[in-house]
Amino acid sequence: MGLTEVLSLAVAAVLVNNYILVQFLGCCSFFGVSKKTDTAIGMGMAVVFVMALASAVSWAVWYFILDPLGLEYMQTIAFILVIATLVQFVEMFMKKAMPALYSALGIFLPLITTNCAVLGAAISNIDNGYSFIGSMVYGVGAGLGYTLAIVLFASIRERLDATAQCPKCFEGFPIALVSAALLAMSFMGFSGLSIW
């Protein structure tokens, strides 16, 4: 895999096929953890770590266990098991090393286990036939795209909460939905992007 392909795959994962703003996967944590930028950055970094490792381990599980043994139908269950194990390691690490961030993320940290963006990245790697390096690049890129989306959205929500310009009927979650829609529309501009 050449540098051009790696760059193309990374840009596609971050901008063109952004899991939150283009494919609308992982919206639960996107709305739940995006009230403060600090929390959004922490969640984004946790998702990058889990997506990268999940992409690598699920690739190995697919090509060394499921596919050779004819157990393709076990793909979803096996990948969720891999993701759940990785999330447990992330959770234990954050509880020890970053207790403030661990408590700020609350229930959303264990919910990475069922975050469809993480599972979607693992399944996309197999469906698209990426190599091990390609899977890693795509997993890291998808995680960075998730982080970019959630941090941008958190900064918008912080600005909206700081201003009194919002009509009363739009305060809180309604203006968050409108902001997310506008942010998603802005990412539609990347759909025609080509690196070649």
Coordinates of C-alpha atoms in Angstrom, one line a residue:
M1 CA 0.0 0.0 0.0
G2 CA 1.6 3.2 -1.2
L3 CA 1.6 6.6 0.5
T4 CA -1.1 8.0 -1.9
E5 CA -3.4 5.1 -1.0
V6 CA -2.8 5.6 2.7
L7 CA -3.4 9.3 2.5
S8 CA -6.5 8.8 0.4
L9 CA -7.9 6.2 2.8
A10 CA -7.2 8.5 5.8
V11 CA -8.9 11.5 4.2
A12 CA -11.8 9.4 3.2
A13 CA -12.3 8.1 6.7
V14 CA -12.0 11.5 8.4
L15 CA -13.9 13.7 6.0
V16 CA -15.6 12.0 3.1
N17 CA -17.1 9.1 5.0
N18 CA -17.2 10.6 8.5
Y19 CA -19.1 8.1 10.7
I20 CA -21.1 10.7 12.5
L21 CA -21.8 13.5 10.1
V22 CA -22.1 11.5 6.8
Q23 CA -23.0 7.9 7.8
F24 CA -24.9 8.9 11.0
L25 CA -23.4 6.1 13.2
G26 CA -22.5 6.7 16.8
C27 CA -25.0 9.6 17.4
C28 CA -25.8 8.5 20.9
S29 CA -22.5 9.5 22.4
F30 CA -22.2 12.4 19.9
F31 CA -25.2 14.1 21.5
G32 CA -24.6 12.8 25.0
V33 CA -20.9 13.8 25.5
S34 CA -20.7 16.9 23.4
K35 CA -21.7 19.6 26.0
K36 CA -18.1 20.4 26.9
T37 CA -15.1 20.4 24.7
D38 CA -12.8 18.7 27.3
T39 CA -15.2 15.8 27.6
A40 CA -15.6 15.6 23.9
I41 CA -11.8 15.4 23.4
G42 CA -11.5 12.7 26.0
M43 CA -14.3 10.7 24.4
G44 CA -12.8 11.2 21.0
M45 CA -9.4 9.9 22.1
A46 CA -11.0 6.9 23.7
V47 CA -12.9 6.1 20.5
V48 CA -9.7 6.6 18.3
F49 CA -7.9 4.1 20.5
V50 CA -10.7 1.6 20.5
M51 CA -11.3 1.9 16.8
A52 CA -7.7 1.5 15.9
L53 CA -7.2 -1.6 18.1
A54 CA -10.7 -3.0 17.1
S55 CA -9.8 -2.6 13.4
A56 CA -6.5 -4.5 13.9
V57 CA -7.9 -7.3 16.1
S58 CA -11.1 -7.8 14.1
W59 CA -9.0 -8.0 10.9
A60 CA -6.9 -10.7 12.5
V61 CA -10.0 -12.5 13.9
W62 CA -11.6 -12.5 10.5
Y63 CA -8.6 -13.6 8.4
F64 CA -7.1 -16.1 10.8
I65 CA -10.2 -17.6 12.6
L66 CA -13.6 -16.8 11.1
D67 CA -12.9 -17.0 7.3
P68 CA -10.7 -20.1 7.3
L69 CA -13.1 -22.0 9.6
G70 CA -16.2 -21.0 7.6
L71 CA -17.7 -19.0 10.5
E72 CA -18.5 -15.9 8.6
Y73 CA -21.9 -15.7 10.1
M74 CA -20.2 -15.1 13.6
Q75 CA -18.7 -11.8 12.3
T76 CA -20.9 -9.4 14.3
I77 CA -20.8 -11.4 17.5
A78 CA -17.0 -11.8 17.3
F79 CA -16.4 -8.2 16.6
I80 CA -18.6 -7.0 19.4
L81 CA -16.7 -9.3 21.7
V82 CA -13.4 -7.8 20.6
I83 CA -14.7 -4.3 21.0
A84 CA -16.2 -5.0 24.5
T85 CA -12.8 -6.4 25.6
L86 CA -11.0 -3.3 24.4
V87 CA -13.4 -1.0 26.0
Q88 CA -12.9 -2.7 29.3
F89 CA -9.2 -2.1 29.1
V90 CA -9.8 1.6 28.2
E91 CA -12.2 1.9 31.1
M92 CA -9.8 0.4 33.6
F93 CA -7.0 2.7 32.3
M94 CA -9.1 5.8 32.5
K95 CA -10.4 5.0 35.9
K96 CA -6.8 4.7 37.2
A97 CA -5.0 7.4 35.2
M98 CA -7.8 10.0 34.5
P99 CA -10.5 9.7 37.2
A100 CA -12.0 13.2 36.4
L101 CA -12.5 12.3 32.7
Y102 CA -13.7 8.9 33.7
S103 CA -16.5 10.3 35.8
A104 CA -17.3 13.1 33.3
L105 CA -17.8 10.5 30.5
G106 CA -20.1 8.5 32.8
I107 CA -22.2 5.9 31.1
F108 CA -21.0 6.8 27.7
L109 CA -17.6 5.2 28.1
P110 CA -19.0 1.7 28.5
L111 CA -21.4 2.5 25.7
I112 CA -18.5 2.5 23.3
T113 CA -19.0 -1.2 23.3
T114 CA -22.3 -0.9 21.5
N115 CA -21.3 2.3 19.6
C116 CA -22.2 1.4 16.0
A117 CA -19.4 3.6 14.6
V118 CA -16.8 1.3 16.1
L119 CA -18.5 -1.8 14.9
G120 CA -19.1 -0.1 11.5
A121 CA -15.4 0.6 11.1
A122 CA -14.5 -3.0 11.9
I123 CA -17.1 -4.4 9.4
S124 CA -16.2 -1.8 6.7
N125 CA -12.6 -3.0 6.8
I126 CA -13.6 -6.5 6.0
D127 CA -16.4 -5.6 3.5
N128 CA -14.0 -3.4 1.6
G129 CA -11.2 -6.0 1.7
Y130 CA -8.6 -3.7 3.2
S131 CA -5.2 -5.1 4.1
F132 CA -4.0 -5.0 7.7
I133 CA -2.3 -1.6 7.2
G134 CA -5.3 -0.3 5.4
S135 CA -7.6 -1.5 8.2
M136 CA -5.4 0.3 10.8
V137 CA -5.3 3.5 8.7
Y138 CA -9.1 3.4 8.2
G139 CA -9.7 2.7 11.9
V140 CA -7.5 5.5 13.1
G141 CA -9.0 7.8 10.4
A142 CA -12.5 6.9 11.4
G143 CA -11.7 7.6 15.0
L144 CA -10.1 10.9 14.1
G145 CA -13.2 11.8 12.1
Y146 CA -15.4 11.0 15.1
T147 CA -13.2 13.1 17.3
L148 CA -13.2 16.0 14.8
A149 CA -17.0 15.9 14.6
I150 CA -17.6 15.7 18.3
V151 CA -15.1 18.4 19.2
L152 CA -16.5 20.8 16.5
F153 CA -20.0 20.1 17.8
A154 CA -19.0 20.6 21.5
S155 CA -17.4 23.9 20.7
I156 CA -20.6 25.0 18.9
R157 CA -22.8 23.9 21.8
E158 CA -20.6 25.8 24.3
R159 CA -20.9 28.9 22.2
L160 CA -24.7 28.5 22.0
D161 CA -24.9 28.0 25.7
A162 CA -22.9 31.1 26.3
T163 CA -25.1 33.3 24.2
A164 CA -28.6 34.5 24.9
Q165 CA -29.4 34.9 21.2
C166 CA -31.3 31.6 20.8
P167 CA -35.1 31.8 20.8
K168 CA -36.7 30.2 23.9
C169 CA -38.3 27.4 21.9
F170 CA -34.9 26.3 20.5
E171 CA -33.0 26.3 23.8
G172 CA -31.2 23.0 24.7
F173 CA -31.6 20.0 22.6
P174 CA -33.6 21.5 19.6
I175 CA -30.8 23.9 18.8
A176 CA -28.3 21.1 19.2
L177 CA -30.2 19.1 16.5
V178 CA -30.2 22.1 14.2
S179 CA -26.5 22.7 14.7
A180 CA -25.7 19.0 14.1
A181 CA -27.8 19.2 10.9
L182 CA -25.9 22.3 9.7
L183 CA -22.6 20.7 10.6
A184 CA -23.5 17.5 8.7
M185 CA -24.5 19.6 5.7
S186 CA -21.1 21.3 5.7
F187 CA -19.4 17.9 5.5
M188 CA -21.4 17.0 2.4
G189 CA -19.0 19.4 0.6
F190 CA -16.3 16.8 1.0
S191 CA -18.3 14.1 -0.9
G192 CA -16.7 15.0 -4.2
L193 CA -13.1 15.2 -2.8
S194 CA -10.6 13.1 -4.7
I195 CA -6.9 12.7 -3.8
W196 CA -5.8 11.0 -7.0

